[in-house]
Coordinates of C-alpha atoms and ligand atoms in Angstrom, one line a residue:
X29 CA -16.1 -8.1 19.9
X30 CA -16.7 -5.6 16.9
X31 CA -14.2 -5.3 14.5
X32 CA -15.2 -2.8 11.7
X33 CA -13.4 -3.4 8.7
X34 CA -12.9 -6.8 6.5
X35 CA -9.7 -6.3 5.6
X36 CA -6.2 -7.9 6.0
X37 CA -6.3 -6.6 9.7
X38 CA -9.8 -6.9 10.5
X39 CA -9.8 -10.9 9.5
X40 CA -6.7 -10.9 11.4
X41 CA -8.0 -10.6 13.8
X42 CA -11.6 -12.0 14.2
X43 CA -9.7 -15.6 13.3
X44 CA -7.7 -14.5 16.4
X45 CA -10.4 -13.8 18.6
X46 CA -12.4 -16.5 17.1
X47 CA -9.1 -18.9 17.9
X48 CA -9.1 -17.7 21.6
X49 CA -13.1 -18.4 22.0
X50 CA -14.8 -15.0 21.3
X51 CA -18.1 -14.1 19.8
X52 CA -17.0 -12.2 16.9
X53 CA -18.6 -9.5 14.0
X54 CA -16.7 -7.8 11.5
X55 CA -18.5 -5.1 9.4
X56 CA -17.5 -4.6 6.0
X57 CA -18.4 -1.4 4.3
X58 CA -17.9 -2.9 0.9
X59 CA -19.8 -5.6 -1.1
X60 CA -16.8 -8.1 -0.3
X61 CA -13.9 -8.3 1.7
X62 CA -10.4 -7.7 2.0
X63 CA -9.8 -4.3 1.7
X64 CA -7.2 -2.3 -0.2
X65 CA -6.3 -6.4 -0.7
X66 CA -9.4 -7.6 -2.2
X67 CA -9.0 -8.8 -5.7
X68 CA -12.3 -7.6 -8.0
X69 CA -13.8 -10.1 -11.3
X70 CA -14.7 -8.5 -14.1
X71 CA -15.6 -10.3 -17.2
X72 CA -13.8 -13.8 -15.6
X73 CA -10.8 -11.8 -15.4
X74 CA -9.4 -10.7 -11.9
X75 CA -7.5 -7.5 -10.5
X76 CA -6.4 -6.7 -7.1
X77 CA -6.0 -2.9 -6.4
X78 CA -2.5 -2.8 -8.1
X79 CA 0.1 -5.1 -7.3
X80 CA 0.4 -6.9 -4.0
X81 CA 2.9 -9.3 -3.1
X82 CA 2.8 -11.0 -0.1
X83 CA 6.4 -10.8 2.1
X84 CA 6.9 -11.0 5.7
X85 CA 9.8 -11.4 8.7
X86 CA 7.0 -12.4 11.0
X87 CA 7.1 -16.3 11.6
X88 CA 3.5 -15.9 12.9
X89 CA 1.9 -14.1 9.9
X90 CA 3.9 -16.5 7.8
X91 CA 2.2 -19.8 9.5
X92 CA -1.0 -17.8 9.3
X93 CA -0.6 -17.3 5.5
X94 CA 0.2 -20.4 4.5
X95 CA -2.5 -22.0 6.7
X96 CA -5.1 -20.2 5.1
X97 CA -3.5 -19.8 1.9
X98 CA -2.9 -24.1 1.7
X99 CA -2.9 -25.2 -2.0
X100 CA -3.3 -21.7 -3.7
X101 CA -0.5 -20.1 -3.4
X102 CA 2.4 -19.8 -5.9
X103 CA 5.7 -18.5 -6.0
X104 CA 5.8 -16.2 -8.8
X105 CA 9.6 -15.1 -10.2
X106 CA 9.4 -11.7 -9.9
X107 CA 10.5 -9.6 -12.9
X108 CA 10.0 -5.4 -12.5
X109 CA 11.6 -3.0 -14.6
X110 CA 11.3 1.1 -14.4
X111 CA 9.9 2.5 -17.7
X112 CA 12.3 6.2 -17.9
X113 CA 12.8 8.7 -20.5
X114 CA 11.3 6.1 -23.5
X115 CA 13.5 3.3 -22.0
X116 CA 13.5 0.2 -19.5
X117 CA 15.8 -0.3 -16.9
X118 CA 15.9 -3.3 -14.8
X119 CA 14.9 -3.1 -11.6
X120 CA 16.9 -3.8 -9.2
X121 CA 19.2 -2.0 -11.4
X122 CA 22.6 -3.8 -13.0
X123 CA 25.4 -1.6 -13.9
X124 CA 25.2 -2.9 -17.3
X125 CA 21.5 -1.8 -18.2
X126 CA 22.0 1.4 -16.6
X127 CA 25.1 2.3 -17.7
X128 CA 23.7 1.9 -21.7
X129 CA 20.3 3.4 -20.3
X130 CA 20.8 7.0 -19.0
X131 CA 24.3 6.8 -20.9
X132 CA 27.9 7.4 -20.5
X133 CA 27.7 11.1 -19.4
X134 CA 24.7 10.8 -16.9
X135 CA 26.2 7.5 -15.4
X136 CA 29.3 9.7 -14.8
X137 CA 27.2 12.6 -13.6
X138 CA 25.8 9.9 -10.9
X139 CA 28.8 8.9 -10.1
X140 CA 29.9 12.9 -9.3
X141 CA 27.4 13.4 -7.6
X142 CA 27.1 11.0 -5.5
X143 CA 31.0 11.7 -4.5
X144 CA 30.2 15.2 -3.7
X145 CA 27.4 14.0 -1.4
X146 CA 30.1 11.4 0.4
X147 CA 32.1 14.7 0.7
X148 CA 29.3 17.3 2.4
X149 CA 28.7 14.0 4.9
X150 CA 32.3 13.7 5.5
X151 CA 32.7 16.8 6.7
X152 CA 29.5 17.4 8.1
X153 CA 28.1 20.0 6.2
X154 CA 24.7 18.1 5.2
X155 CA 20.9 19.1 6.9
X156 CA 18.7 16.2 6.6
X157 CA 15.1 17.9 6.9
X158 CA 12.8 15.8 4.2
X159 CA 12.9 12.6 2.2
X160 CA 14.7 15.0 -0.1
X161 CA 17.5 15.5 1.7
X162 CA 17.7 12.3 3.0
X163 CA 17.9 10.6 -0.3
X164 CA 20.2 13.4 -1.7
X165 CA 22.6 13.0 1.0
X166 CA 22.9 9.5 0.7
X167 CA 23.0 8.8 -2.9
X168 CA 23.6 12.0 -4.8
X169 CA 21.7 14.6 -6.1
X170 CA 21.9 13.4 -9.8
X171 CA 20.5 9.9 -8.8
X172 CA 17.7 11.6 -7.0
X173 CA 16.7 13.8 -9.9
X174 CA 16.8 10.7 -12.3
X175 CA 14.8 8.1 -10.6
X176 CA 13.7 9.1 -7.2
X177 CA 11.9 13.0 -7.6
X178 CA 9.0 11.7 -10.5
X179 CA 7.9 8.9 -9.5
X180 CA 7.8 9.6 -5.6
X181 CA 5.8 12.9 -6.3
X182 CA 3.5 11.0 -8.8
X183 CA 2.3 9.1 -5.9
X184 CA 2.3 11.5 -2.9
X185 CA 1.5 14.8 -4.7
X186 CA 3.8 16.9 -2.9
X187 CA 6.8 18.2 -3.1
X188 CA 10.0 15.3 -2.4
X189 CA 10.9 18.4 0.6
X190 CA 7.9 18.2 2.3
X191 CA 7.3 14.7 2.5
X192 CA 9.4 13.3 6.2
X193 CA 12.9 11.7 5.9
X194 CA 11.7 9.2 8.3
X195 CA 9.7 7.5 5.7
X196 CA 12.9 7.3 3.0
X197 CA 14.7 5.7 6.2
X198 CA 12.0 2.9 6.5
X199 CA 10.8 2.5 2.6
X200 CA 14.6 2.6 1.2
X201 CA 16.9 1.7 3.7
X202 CA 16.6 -1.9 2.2
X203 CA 16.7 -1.5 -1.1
X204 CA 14.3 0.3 -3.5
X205 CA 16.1 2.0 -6.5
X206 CA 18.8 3.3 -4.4
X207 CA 20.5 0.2 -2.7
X208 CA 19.8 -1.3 -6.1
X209 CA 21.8 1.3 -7.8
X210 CA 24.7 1.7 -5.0
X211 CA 24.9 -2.2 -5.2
X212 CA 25.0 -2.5 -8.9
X213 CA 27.5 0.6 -9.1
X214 CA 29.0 0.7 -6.1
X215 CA 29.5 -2.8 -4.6
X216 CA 28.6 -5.4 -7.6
X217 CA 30.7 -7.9 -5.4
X218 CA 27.6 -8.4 -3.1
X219 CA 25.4 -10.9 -3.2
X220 CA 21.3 -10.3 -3.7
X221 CA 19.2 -12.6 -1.5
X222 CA 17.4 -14.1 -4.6
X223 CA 14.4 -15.6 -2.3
X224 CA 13.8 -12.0 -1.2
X225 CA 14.4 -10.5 -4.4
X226 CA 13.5 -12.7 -7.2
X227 CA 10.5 -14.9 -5.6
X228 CA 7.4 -13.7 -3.9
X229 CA 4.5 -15.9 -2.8
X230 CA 0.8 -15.2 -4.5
X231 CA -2.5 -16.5 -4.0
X232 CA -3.8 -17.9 -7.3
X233 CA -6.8 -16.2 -7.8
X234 CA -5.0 -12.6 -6.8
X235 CA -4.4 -11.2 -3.2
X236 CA -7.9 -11.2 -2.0
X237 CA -8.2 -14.9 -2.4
X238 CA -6.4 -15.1 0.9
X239 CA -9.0 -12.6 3.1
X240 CA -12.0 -14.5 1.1
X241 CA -10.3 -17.7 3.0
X242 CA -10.1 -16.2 6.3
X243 CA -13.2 -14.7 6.2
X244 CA -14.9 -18.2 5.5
X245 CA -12.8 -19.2 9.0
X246 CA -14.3 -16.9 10.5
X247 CA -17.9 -17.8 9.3
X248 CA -16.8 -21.7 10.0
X249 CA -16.4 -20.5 14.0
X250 CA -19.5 -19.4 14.2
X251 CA -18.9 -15.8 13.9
X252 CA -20.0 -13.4 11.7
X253 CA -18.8 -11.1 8.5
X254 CA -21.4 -8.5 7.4
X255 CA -20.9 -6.9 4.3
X256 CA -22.7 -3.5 3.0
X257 CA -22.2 -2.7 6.9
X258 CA -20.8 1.2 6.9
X259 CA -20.5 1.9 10.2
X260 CA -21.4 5.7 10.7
X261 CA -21.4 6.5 14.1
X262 CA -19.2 5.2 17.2
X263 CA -21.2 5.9 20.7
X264 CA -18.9 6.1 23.7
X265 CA -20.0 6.9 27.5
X266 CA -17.1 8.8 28.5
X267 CA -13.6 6.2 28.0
X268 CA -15.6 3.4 27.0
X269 CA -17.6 2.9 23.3
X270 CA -20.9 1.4 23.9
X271 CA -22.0 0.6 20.7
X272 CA -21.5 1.6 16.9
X273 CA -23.7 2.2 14.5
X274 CA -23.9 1.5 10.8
X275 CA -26.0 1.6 7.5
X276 CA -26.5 -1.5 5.4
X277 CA -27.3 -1.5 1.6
X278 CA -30.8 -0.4 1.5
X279 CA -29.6 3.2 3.5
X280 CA -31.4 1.3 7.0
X281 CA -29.5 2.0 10.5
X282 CA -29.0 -0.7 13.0
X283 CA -26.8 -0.7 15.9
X284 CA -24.2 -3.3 17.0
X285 CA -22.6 -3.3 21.1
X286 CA -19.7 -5.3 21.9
X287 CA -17.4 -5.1 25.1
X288 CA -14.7 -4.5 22.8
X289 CA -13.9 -2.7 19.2
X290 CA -11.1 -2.8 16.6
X291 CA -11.5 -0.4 13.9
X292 CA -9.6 -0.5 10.9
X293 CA -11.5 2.4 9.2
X294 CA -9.2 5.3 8.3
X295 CA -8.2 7.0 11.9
X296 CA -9.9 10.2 11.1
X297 CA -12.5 9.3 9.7
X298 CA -12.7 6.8 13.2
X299 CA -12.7 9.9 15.6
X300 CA -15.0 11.8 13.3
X301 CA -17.5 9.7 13.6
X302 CA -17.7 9.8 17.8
X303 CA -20.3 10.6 19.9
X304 CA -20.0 12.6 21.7
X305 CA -17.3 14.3 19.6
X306 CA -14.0 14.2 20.2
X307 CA -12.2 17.4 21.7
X308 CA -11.3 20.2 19.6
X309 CA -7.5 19.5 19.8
X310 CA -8.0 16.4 18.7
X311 CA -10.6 16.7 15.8
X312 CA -8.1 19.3 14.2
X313 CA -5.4 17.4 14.6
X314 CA -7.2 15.2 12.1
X315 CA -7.8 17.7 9.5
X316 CA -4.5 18.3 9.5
X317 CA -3.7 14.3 8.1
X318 CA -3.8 13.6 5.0
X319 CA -4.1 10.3 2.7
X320 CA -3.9 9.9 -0.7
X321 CA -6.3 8.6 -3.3
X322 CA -5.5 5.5 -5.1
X323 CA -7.3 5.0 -9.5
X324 CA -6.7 1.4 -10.6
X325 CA -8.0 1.8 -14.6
X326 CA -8.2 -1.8 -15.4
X327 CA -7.9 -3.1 -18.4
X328 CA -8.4 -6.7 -20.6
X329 CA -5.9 -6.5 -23.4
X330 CA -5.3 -9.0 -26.3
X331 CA -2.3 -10.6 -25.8
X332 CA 0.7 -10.0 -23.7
X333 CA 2.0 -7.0 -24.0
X334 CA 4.8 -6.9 -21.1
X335 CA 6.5 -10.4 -19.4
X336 CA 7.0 -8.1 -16.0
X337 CA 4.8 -8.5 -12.9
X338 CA 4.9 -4.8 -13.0
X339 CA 6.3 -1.5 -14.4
X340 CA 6.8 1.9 -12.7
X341 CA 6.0 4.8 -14.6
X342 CA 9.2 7.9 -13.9
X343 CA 8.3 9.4 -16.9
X344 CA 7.0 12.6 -16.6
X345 CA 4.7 13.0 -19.7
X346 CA 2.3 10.5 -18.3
X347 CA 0.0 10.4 -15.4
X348 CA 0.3 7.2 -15.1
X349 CA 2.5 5.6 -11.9
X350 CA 2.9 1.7 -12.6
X351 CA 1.2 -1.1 -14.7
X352 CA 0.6 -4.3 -13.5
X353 CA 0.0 -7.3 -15.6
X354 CA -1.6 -9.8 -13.2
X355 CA -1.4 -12.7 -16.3
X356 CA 2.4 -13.0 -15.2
X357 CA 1.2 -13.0 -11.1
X358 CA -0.7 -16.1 -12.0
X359 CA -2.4 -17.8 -15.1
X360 CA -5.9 -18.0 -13.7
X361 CA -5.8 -14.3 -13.1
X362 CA -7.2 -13.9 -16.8
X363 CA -10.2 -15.0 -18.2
X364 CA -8.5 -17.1 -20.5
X365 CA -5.1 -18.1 -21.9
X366 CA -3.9 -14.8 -24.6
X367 CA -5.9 -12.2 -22.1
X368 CA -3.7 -9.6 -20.1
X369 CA -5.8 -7.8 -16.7
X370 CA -4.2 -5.5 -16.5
X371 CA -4.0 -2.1 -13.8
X372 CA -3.1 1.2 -14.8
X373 CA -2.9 2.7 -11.6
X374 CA -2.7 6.8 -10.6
X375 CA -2.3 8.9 -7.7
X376 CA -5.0 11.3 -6.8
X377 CA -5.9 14.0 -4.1
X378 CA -9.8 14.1 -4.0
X379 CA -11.2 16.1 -6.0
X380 CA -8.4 16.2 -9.0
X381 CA -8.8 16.2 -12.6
X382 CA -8.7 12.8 -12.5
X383 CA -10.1 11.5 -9.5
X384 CA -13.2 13.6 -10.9
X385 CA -12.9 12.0 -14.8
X386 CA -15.8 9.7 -15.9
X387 CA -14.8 6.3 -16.4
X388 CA -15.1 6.4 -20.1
X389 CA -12.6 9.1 -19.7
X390 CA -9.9 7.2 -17.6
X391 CA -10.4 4.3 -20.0
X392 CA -9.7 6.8 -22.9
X393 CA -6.7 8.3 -21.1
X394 CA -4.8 5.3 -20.2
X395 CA -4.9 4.1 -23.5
X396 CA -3.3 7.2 -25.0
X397 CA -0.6 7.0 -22.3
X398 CA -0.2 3.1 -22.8
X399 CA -0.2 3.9 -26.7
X400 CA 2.6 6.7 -26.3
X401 CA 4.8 4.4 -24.1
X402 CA 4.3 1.5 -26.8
X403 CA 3.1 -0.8 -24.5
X404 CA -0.6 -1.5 -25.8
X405 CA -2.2 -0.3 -29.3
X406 CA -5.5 1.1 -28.1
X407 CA -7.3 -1.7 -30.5
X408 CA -6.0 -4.5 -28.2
X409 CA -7.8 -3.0 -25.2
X410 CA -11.2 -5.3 -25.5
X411 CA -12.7 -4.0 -21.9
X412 CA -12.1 -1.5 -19.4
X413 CA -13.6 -0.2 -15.5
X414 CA -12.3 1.6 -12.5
X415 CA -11.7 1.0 -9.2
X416 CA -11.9 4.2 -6.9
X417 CA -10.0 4.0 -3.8
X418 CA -10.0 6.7 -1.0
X419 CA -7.5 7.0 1.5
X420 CA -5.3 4.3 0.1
X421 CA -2.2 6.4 1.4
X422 CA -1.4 8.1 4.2
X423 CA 0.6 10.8 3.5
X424 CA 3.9 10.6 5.7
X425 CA 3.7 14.2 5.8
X426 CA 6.6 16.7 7.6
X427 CA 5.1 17.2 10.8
X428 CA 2.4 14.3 10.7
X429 CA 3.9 12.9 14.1
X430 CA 2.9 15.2 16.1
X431 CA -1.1 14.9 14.8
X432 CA -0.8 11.1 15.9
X433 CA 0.7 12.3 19.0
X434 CA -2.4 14.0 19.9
X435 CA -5.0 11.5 18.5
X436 CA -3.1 8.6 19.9
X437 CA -2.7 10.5 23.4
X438 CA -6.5 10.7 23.4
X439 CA -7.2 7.4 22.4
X440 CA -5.1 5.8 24.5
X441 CA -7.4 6.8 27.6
X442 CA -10.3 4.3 26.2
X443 CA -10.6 1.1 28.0
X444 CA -12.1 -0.9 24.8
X445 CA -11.3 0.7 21.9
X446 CA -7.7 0.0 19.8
X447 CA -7.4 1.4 15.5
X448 CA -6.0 -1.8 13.6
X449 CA -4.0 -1.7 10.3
X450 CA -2.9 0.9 7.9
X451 CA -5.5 3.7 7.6
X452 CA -6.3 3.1 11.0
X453 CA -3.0 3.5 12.5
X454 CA -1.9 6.1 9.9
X455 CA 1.1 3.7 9.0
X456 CA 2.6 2.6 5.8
X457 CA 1.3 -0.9 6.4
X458 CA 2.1 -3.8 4.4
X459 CA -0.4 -6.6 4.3
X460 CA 2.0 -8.2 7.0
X461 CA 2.0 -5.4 9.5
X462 CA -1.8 -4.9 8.9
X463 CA -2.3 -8.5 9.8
X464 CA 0.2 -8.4 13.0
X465 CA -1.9 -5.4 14.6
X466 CA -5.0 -7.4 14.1
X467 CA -3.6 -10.2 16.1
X468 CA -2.1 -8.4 18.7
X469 CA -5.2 -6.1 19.0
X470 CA -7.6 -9.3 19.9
X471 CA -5.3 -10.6 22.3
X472 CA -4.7 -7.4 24.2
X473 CA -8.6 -6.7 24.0
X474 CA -8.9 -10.6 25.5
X475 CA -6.9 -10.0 27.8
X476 CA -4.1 -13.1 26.7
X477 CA -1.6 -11.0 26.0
X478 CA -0.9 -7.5 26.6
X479 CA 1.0 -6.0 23.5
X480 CA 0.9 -2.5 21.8
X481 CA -0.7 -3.1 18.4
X482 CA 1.2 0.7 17.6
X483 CA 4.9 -0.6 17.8
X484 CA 4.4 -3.3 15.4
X485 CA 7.4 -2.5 12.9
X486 CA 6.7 -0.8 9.8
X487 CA 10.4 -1.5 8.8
X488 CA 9.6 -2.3 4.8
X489 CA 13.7 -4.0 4.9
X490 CA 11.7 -7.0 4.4
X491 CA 10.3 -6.6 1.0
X492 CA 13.5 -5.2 -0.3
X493 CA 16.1 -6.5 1.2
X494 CA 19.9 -8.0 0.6
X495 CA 21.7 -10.8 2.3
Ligands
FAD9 C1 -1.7 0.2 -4.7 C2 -1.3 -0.6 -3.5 C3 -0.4 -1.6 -3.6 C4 0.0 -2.3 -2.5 N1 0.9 -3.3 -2.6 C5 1.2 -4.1 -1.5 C6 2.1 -5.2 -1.7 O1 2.7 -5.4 -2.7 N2 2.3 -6.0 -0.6 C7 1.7 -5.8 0.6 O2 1.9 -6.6 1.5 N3 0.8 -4.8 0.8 C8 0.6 -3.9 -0.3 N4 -0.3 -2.9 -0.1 C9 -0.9 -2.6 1.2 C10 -2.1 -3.5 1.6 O3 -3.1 -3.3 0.6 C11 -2.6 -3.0 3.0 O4 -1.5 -3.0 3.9 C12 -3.7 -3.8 3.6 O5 -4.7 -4.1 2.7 C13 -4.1 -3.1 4.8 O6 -5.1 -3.9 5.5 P1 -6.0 -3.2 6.6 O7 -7.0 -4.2 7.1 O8 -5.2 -2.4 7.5 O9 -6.8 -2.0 5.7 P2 -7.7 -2.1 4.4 O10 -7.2 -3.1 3.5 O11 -7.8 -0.7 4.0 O12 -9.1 -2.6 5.0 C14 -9.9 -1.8 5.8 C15 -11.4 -2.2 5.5 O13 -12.2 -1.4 6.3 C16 -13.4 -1.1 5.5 N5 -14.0 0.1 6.1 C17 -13.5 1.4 6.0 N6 -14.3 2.3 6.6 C18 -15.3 1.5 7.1 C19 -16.5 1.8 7.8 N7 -16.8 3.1 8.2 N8 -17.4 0.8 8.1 C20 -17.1 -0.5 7.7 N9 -16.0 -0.8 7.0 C21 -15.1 0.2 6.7 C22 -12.8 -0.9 4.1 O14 -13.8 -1.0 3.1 C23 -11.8 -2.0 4.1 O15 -12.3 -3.2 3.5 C24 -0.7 -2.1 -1.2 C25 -1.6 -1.1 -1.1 C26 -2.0 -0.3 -2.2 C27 -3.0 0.7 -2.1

């Protein structure tokens, strides 16, 4: 089996295959492994690609974690906060915090709002197009325009009413800022599920710690992990890929066959790289998706400037989305005791201002912006670099639906080829879900179980959610 891809999916499932008896090789673009997961050194200090917390409903992915994760992983009290308007309000909200945060006559404009939006639902008269409406319907336009419009376009880079409603029904049904707000406001009397809220479980040495494990079991059962593998090319014979082909680090081709492939590269990029190419239809269905591009600026800083795990950015006069100070995920994150690592992360389409700027620039800017917010005096930033990632996001654009249609409706006719995890599937994947299509793709492709890697729930209730 070929599995390209070394990330949270991709392991998945070569430890799966590996489990079940097959001869197994993953190829990893990168220099290391893990994906959008992988945690990076620099200077003795560690940073994963922003924050990642590790949260599931799945009893299997849950065994599998703390298997491979046995005696590294922590439980780490979560503490977030939103950083809005100059000021810091707890997140999950409490009525308190909020109340003395936006202030009397903006809690009461909330408040308004929100009744006028019970009202139009009442009696019917609300459309629910976009994520806009959606959230708007269900919370009030106020609350929207305070904490949901900023920070959601910072990291999508459209407009709130072109983004689907379908992803505010899976990303905030749980919780997020809105259920946080209604249940501080609206119904303090309920209890949080402090497990799910206040506690999440970390590998020691940062989120890739755990795919650096798995890849090791894979190694252990005799199968392989190449890294500096890109694959370029994927040859099929009609429904059937015979073979894919990839460049190592020196720019040499070399060719890999399998009798069956998982591929966890991003989807279009997957059926770009056919040959023969795929059909018209379904090539320009692919231009038509669109991911987003993920900056991590990250940062060693004297000292500690921030006791949260992490802190999202609403304001609007800086780029910036969300910090992370991985000191407070886990002490061996840094260096040495008194170090932050710290990740200023930012959105990008390809191409942008930013995604363009030199590194020296980044460093430069994030310092202003973490200078105007108060957070860190540019003179206690000791080292800086960036991490570049493409395609982090895919954008759960109006209309997108009907693109997958047509790409899955073509691959669905090949008898050995499934897409794995969250570019791959074009799915707002957690770590979790990534993992779960892994599994279930090597069973179905060794024939142990037959299961459709595409319905694995992308429900995010998990990571948010209330007893
Ligand atoms: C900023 C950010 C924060 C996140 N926070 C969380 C969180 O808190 N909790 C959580 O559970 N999840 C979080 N996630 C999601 C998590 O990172 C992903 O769900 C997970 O890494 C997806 O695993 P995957 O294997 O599907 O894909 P990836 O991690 O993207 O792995 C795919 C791999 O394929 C390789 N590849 C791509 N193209 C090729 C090619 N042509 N040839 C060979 N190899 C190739 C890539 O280099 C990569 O290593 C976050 C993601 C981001 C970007």
């Amino acid at each position: 089996m070929i599995i390209v891809g070394g990330g949270p999916s991709g392991l998945a499932a070569a430890c799966e295959a590996g489990n079940i008896g097959a001869k197994v090789s993953v190829l990893e673009r990168l220099d290391t492994v893990g994906g959008l997961s992988r945690t990076t050194v620099f200077k003795g200090s560690r940073f994963d690609i922003g924050p990642h917390r590790f949260f599931t409903r799945n009893a299997e992915i849950q065994r599998l974690f703390v298997e491979v994760g046995a005696g590294d992983i922590l439980n780490v009290r979560r503490l977030t906060r939103i950083f809005y308007n100059d000021r810091y309000f707890n997140y999950p909200l409490t009525p308190l915090n909020t109340l003395f945060g936006v202030g009397v006559p903006s809690s009461a404009a909330i408040l308004a709002s929100y009744g006028i939006a019970r009202i139009k639902r009442a009696i019917g008269d609300s459309t629910i197009e976009n994520f806009e409406d959606w959230v708007v319907d269900r919370f009030g336009r106020h609350l929207f325009e305070t904490f949901f419009k900023t920070y959601t376009e910072k990291v999508w880079g459209i407009p709130c009413t072109r983004i689907a409603a379908e992803w505010a029904a899976q990303r905030i049904k749980g919780l997020s800022l809105a259920t946080a707000v209604l249940n501080a406001v609206f119904r303090p009397q309920r209890k949080i599920a402090k497990s799910l809220v206040d506690e999440f479980a970390y590998p020691r040495l940062g989120a890739g710690q755990l795919y650096e494990k798995m890849a090791l079991r894979v190694m252990q059962a005799g199968n392989r992990v190449r890294t500096g593998a890109r694959v370029s090319r994927i040859r099929r014979d009609n429904w059937r890929v015979v073979a894919v082909e990839f460049d190592d680090n020196f720019g040499c081709r070399h060719e890999a066959d399998g009798r069956y492939f998982l591929v966890s590269a991003p989807l279009t990029e997957m059926i770009e790289s056919m040959s023969p190419a795929a059909p018209p239809e379904v090539l320009s269905a692919c231009r038509a998706l669109r991911y987003r591009n993920h900056l991590g600026v990250n940062l060693i800083v004297d000292g500690t400037p921030f006791p949260d795990n992490w802190i999202y950015v609403h304001s609007k006069d800086v780029g910036m989305a969300r910090i992370t100070n991985y000191a407070n995920f886990s002490p061996a994150m840094a260096s040495r005791a008194g170090l932050s690592p710290l990740t200023v992360e930012y959105f990008c389409r390809p191409g942008d201002e930013i995604w363009v700027a030199s590194e020296h620039s980044l460093i430069e800017r994030a310092k202003r912006e973490l200078s105007r917010m108060k957070i860190v005096q540019p003179n206690c930033v000791l080292e800086g670099f960036v991490v570049r990632s493409e395609k982090a996001y895919p954008v759960i654009e109006i209309g997108y639906e009907r693109h997958i249609a047509i790409i899955k409706g073509w691959l669905d006719g090949f008898e050995n080829l499934l897409p794995i995890g969250r570019s791959g599937m074009f799915k707002y994947n957690n770590q979790d879900h990534a993992m779960a299509t892994g599994l279930l793709a090597a069973r179905t492709a060794l024939g142990v179980q037959r299961c459709d890697p595409w319905l694995v729930n992308i429900d995010a209730e998990y990571h948010e959610s209330r007893g």
